[in-house]
Coordinates of C-alpha atoms and ligand atoms in Angstrom, one line a residue:
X1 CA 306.1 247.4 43.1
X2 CA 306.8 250.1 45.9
X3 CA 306.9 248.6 49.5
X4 CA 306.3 252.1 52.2
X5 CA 307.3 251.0 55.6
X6 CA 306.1 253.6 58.0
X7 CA 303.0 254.3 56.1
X8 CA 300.9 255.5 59.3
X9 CA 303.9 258.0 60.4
X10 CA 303.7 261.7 59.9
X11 CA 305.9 261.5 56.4
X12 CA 304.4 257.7 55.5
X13 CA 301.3 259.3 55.5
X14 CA 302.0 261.9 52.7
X15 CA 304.1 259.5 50.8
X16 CA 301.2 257.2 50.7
X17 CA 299.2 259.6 49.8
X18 CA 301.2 260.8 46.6
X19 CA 301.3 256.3 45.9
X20 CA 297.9 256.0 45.8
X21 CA 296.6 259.7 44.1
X22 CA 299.4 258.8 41.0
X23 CA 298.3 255.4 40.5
X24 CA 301.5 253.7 41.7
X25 CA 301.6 250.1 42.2
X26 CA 302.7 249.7 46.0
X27 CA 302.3 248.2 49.9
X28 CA 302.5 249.9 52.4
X29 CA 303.0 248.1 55.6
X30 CA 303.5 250.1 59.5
X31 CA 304.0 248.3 62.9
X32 CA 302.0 245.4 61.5
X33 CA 305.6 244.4 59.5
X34 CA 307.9 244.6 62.5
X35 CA 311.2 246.4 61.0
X36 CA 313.2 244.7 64.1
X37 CA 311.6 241.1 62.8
X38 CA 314.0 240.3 59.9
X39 CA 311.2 236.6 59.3
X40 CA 308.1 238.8 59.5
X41 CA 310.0 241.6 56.8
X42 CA 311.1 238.7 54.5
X43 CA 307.5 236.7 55.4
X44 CA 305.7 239.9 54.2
X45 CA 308.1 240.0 50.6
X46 CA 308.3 237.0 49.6
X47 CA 305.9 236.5 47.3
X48 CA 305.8 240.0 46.1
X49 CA 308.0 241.7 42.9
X50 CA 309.5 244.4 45.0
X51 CA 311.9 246.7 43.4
X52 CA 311.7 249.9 45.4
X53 CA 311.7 250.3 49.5
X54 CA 310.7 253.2 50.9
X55 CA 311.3 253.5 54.6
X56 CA 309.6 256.1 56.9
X57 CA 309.0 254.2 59.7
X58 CA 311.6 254.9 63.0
X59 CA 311.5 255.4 66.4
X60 CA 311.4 259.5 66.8
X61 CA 310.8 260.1 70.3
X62 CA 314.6 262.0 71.0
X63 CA 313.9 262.7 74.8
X64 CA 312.4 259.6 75.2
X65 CA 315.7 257.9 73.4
X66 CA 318.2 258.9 75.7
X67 CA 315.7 256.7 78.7
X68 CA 315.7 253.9 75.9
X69 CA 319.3 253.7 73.9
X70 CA 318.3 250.0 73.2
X71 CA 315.2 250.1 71.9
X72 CA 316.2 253.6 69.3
X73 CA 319.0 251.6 68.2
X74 CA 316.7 248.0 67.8
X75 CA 314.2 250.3 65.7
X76 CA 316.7 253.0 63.7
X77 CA 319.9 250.9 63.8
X78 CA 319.1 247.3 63.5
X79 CA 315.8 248.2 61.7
X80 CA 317.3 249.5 58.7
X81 CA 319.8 246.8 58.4
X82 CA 317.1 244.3 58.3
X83 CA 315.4 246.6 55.7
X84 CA 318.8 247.1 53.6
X85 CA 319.2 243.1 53.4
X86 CA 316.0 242.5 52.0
X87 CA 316.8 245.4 49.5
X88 CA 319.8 243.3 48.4
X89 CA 318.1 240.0 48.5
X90 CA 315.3 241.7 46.0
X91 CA 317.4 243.9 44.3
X92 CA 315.3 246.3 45.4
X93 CA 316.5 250.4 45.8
X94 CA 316.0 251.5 48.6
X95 CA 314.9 255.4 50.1
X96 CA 315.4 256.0 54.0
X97 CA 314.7 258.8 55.5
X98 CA 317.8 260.2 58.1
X99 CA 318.1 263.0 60.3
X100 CA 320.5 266.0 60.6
X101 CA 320.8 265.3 64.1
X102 CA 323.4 263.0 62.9
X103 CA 325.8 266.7 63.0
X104 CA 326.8 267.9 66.4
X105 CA 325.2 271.5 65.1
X106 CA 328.3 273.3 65.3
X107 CA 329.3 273.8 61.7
X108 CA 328.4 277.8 60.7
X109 CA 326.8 277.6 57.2
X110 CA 324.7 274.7 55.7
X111 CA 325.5 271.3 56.3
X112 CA 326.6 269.8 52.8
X113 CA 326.1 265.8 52.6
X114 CA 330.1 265.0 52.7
X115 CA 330.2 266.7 56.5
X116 CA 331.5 264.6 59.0
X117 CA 328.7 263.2 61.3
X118 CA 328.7 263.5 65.0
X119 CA 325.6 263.5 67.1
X120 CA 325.4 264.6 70.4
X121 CA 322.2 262.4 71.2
X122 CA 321.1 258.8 71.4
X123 CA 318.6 259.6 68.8
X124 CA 321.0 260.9 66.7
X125 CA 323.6 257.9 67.1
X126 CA 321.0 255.5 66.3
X127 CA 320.1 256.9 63.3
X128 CA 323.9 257.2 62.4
X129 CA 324.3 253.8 63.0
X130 CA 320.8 253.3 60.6
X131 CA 322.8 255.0 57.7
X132 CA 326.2 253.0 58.5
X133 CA 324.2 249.6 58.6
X134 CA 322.7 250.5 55.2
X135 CA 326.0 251.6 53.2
X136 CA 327.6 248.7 54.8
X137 CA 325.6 246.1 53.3
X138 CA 323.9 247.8 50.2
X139 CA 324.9 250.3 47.4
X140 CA 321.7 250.8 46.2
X141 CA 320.3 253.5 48.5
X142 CA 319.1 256.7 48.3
X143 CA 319.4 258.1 52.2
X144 CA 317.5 261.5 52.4
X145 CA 318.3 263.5 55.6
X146 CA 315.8 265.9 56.6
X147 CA 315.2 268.3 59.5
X148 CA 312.1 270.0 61.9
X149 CA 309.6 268.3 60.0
X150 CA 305.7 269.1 60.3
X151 CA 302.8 268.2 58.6
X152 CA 299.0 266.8 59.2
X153 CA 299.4 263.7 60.7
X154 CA 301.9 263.8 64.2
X155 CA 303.1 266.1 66.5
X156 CA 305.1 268.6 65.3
X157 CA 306.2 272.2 66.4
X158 CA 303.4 274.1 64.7
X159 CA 300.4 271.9 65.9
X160 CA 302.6 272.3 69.6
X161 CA 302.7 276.7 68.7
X162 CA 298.8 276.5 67.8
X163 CA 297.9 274.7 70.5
X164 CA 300.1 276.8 73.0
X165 CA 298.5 280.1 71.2
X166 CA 295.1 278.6 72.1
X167 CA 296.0 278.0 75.7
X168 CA 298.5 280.8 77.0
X169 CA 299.2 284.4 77.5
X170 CA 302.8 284.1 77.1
X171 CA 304.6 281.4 74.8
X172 CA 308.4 281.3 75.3
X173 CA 310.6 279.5 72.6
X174 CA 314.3 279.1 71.6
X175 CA 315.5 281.3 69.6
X176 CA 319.6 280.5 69.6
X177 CA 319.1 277.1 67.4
X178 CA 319.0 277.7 63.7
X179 CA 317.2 275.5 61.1
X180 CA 315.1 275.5 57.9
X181 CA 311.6 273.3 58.6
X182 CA 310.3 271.0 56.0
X183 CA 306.6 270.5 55.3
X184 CA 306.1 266.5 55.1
X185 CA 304.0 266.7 51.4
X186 CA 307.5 268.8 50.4
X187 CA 309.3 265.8 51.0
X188 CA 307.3 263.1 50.2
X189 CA 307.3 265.0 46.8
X190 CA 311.0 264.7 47.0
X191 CA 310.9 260.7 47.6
X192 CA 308.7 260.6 44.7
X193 CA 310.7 262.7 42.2
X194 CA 313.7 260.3 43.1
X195 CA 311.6 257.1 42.6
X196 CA 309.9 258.8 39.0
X197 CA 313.4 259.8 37.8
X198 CA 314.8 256.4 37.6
X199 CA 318.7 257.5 38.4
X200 CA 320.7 255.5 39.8
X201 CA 323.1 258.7 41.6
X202 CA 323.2 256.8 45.0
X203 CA 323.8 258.1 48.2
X204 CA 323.1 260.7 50.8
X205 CA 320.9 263.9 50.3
X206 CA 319.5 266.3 52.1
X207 CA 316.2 267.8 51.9
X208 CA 314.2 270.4 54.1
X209 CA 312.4 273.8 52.7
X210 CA 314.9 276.8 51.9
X211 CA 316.0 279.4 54.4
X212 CA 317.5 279.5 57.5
X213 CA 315.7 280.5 60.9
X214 CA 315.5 279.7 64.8
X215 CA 312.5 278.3 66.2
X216 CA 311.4 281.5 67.8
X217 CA 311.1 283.4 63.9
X218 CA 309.4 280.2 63.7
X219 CA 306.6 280.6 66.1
X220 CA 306.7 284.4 65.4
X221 CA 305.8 283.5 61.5
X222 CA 303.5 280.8 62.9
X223 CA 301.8 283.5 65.0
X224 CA 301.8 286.1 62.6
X225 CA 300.1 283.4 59.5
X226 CA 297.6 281.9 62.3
X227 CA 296.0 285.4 63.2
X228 CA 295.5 286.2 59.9
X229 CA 293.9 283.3 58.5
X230 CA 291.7 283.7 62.0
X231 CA 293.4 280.0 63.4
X232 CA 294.2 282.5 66.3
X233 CA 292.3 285.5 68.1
X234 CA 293.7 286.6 70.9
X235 CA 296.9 288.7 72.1
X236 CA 300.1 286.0 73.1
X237 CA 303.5 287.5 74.0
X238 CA 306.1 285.6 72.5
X239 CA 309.3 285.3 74.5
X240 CA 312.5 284.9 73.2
X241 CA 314.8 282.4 75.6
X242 CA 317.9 280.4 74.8
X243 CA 318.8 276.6 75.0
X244 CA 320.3 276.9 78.6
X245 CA 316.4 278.0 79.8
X246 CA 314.9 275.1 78.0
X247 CA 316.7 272.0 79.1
X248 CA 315.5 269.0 77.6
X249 CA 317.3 265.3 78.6
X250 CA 318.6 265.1 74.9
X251 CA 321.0 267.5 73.2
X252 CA 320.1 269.3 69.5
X253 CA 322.0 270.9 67.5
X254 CA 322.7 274.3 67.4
X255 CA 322.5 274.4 63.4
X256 CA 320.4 272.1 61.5
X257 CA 320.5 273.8 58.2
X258 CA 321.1 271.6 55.0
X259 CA 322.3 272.4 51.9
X260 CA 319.8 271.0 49.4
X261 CA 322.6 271.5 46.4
X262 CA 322.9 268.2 45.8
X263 CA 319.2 266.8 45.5
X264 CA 318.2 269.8 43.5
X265 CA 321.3 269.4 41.2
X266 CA 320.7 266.1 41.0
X267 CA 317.0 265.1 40.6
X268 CA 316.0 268.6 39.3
X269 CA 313.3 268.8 42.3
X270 CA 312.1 272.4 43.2
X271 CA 312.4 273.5 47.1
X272 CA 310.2 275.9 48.2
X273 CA 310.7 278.2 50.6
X274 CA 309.6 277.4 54.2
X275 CA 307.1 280.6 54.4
X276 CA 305.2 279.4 51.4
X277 CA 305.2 275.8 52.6
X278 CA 303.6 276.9 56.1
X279 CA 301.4 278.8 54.7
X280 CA 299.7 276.5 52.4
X281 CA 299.8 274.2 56.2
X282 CA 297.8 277.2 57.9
X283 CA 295.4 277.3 54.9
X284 CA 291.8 276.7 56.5
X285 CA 289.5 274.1 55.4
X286 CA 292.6 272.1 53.4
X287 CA 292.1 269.6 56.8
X288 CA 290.3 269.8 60.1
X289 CA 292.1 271.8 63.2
X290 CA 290.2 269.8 65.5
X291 CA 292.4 267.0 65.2
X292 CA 295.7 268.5 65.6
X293 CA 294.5 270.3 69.0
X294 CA 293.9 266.8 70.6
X295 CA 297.5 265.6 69.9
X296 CA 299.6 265.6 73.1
X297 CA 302.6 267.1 72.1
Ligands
NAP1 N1 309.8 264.4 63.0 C1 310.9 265.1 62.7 O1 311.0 266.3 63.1 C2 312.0 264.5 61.9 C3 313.2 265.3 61.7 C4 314.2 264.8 61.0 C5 314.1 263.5 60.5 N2 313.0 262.7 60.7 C6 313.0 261.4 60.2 O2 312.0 261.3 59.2 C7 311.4 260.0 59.2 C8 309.9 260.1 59.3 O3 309.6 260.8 60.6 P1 308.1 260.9 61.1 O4 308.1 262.1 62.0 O5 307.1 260.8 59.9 O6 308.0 259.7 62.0 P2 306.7 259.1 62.8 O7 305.5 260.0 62.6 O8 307.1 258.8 64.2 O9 306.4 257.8 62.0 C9 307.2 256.6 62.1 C10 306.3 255.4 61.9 O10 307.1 254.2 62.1 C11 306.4 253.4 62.9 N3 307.3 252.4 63.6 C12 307.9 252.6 64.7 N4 308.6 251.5 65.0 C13 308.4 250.6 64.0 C14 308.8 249.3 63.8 N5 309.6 248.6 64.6 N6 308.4 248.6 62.7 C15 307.6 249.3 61.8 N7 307.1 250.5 62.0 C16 307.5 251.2 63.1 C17 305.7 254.3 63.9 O11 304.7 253.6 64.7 P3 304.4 254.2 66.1 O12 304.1 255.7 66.0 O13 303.2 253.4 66.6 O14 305.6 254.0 66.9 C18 305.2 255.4 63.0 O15 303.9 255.0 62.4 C19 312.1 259.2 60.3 O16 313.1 258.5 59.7 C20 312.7 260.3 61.2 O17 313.8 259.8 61.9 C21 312.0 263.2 61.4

C-alpha cells in the first residue's frame, strides 16, 4: 500500500490522481496527518501494510520563510525526518519531493545531482536540511528535486501571468533568472514510473520539463499560447526587467536548470519539453479558468 502525504497540494493532487485512475492500492493523508507529529504519523500507520511513502506535502511559501525560519524548518526539515523514520520502521521506500533552490544558482550549465548544495534562502536551507535528515537515517529513498512547478491546483506562475494579462496593460517580469518549468502531471508521472519500476537505484534525481529559459520567455510563451487559444484578448506589453528591479525578501537562484540524465537514464521516463507541457495546461475546457483567477497569488 502507497501512503501520499501532501495529497491536497498542487503535486499531491496529480499524484493522487494517477493512484486512484490506475487502480493503485493507497492513502493519502494532508494536514489531517501532521508531518511535525511523529505519534499522529505512526498513529495513522500502524495498522496499515505500508511499503511505499510518497511525500508531497511541505511548507512552500519562500518569502514567507525567511519571516518564519522555524516553522519551514519544523515542516521541510523535521517533517521529513519524522517521515524517513517511519519509512525505516516499515521498511517502507520512500519518494520526497526536493527543490533546486537547494543550489546557490550560480553554476552555468545544468545542475547534475552530485553538485554541491548551497542555498541562499531559508526555504532552501530547510529543504537541504529535509534531504540530510532523510539520507541520514534511511537508504531507501528516492529524493526527486524539481523546479518552477505549475499545474491546476495552487498558485503558480502561469495562473499569476493569466491573471496579470486579465488585469493590466503592462506586465513586467524577470528575465535574468534561467530555469526549465515542470508541469505537476509531468512529474507526478515521474513518481509513478519510479514506484511501477520496482528499482531499487536510490538516491537523488532531478526532474523538471526539458529546455532552458527565464521567466520573461516564460510569460512571453504564456502570452503568446493564451491569445491563441482565446484565454487572452487584449493588447499587454511585456517588460523585460532584471532581479535588482524585483526585490523580493528571499533570494533565488540565478540558474535553476536540472539535468534530468540521471532519472531518464535510470527509470527510462520520457521528459517532455516545457512548450508542449504548457500547452496541453492552456488547453481550454481540460479544467475550468474560473478557478485559477480567484487564487491570490
Ligand atoms: N511549487 C514550486 O514551485 C516548487 C518548486 C520546486 C520544488 N517544489 C517542491 O515540490 C513539492 C510539492 O510542492 P507543491 O507546490 O505541490 O506544494 P503545495 O501545493 O504547497 O502542497 C503542499 C501540501 O502540504 C501540506 N502541508 C503543509 N504542512 C504540512 C504538515 N505539517 N503536515 C502535512 N501536510 C502539510 C500543505 O497544506 P497547506 O497548503 O494547508 O499548508 C499542502 O496541501 C514540495 O516538496 C515543494 O518543496 C515546489
Amino acid at each position: 500500500m502507497i501512503w501520499l502525504i501532501g495529497n491536497k497540494g498542487m503535486l499531491g493532487t496529480e499524484v493522487e490522481t494517477l493512484l486512484k485512475n490506475r487502480g493503485m492500492e493507497y492513502v493519502a493523508t494532508d494536514l489531517e496527518a501532521d508531518i511535525t507529529d511523529m505519534e499522529r504519523l505512526r498513529e495513522f500507520a500502524a495498522d496499515r501494510p505500508i511499503s511505499w511513502i510518497v511525500n508531497c506535502s511541505a511548507y512552500t511559501a519562500v518569502d514567507r520563510a525567511e519571516e518564519e525560519p522555524e516553522k519551514a524548518f519544523r515542516i521541510n526539515a523535521d517533517g521529513p525526518r519524522n517521515i524517513a523514520d517511519l519509512a525505516k520502521a516499515k521498511n517502507a521506500k520512500l519518494i520526497h519531493i526536493s527543490t533546486d533552490y537547494v543550489f546557490d544558482g550560480l553554476k552555468e550549465g545544468d545542475y547534475a545531482e552530485a553538485d554541491p548544495p548551497n542555498p541562499v534562502s531559508v526555504y532552501g536551507m530547510s529543504k537541504h536540511r529535509g534531504e540530510i535528515n532523510i539520507a541520514e537515517i534511511y537508504h531507501r529513498y528516492f529524493i526527486i528535486r524539481t523546479a518552477w512547478l505549475y499545474g491546476k491546483h495552487g498558485p503558480n506562475f502561469v495562473a499569476t501571468m493569466l491573471r496579470l494579462f486579465a488585469e493590466r496593460k503592462e506586465v513586467r517580469v524577470v528575465g535574468d533568472q534561467f530555469g526549465s518549468p515542470t508541469y505537476a502531471p509531468d512529474l507526478a508521472a515521474a513518481v509513478l514510473a519510479i514506484i511501477l519500476s520496482g528499482s531499487d537505484s536510490f538516491g537523488i534525481y532531478h526532474f523538471s520539463n526539458e529546455g532552458r529559459i527565464s521567466w520573461f520567455d516564460f510569460a512571453r510563451e504564456i502570452y503568446r499560447i493564451a491569445m491563441e487559444k482565446g484565454l487572452v484578448t487584449r493588447e499587454v506589453a511585456l517588460v523585460e526587467i532584471t532581479t535588482k528591479d524585483y526585490l523580493t525578501k528571499a533570494s533565488r537562484p540565478k540558474n535553476a536548470c536540472l539535468s534530468k540524465e540521471k532519472i531518464r537514464s535510470t527509470f527510462n521516463i520520457p521528459v517532455r519539453t516545457w512548450q508542449e507541457a504548457l500547452d496541453e495546461y492552456l488547453e481550454m475546457g481540460s479544467w475550468k479558468w474560473g478557478q485559477i483567477f480567484k487564487l491570490d497569488i
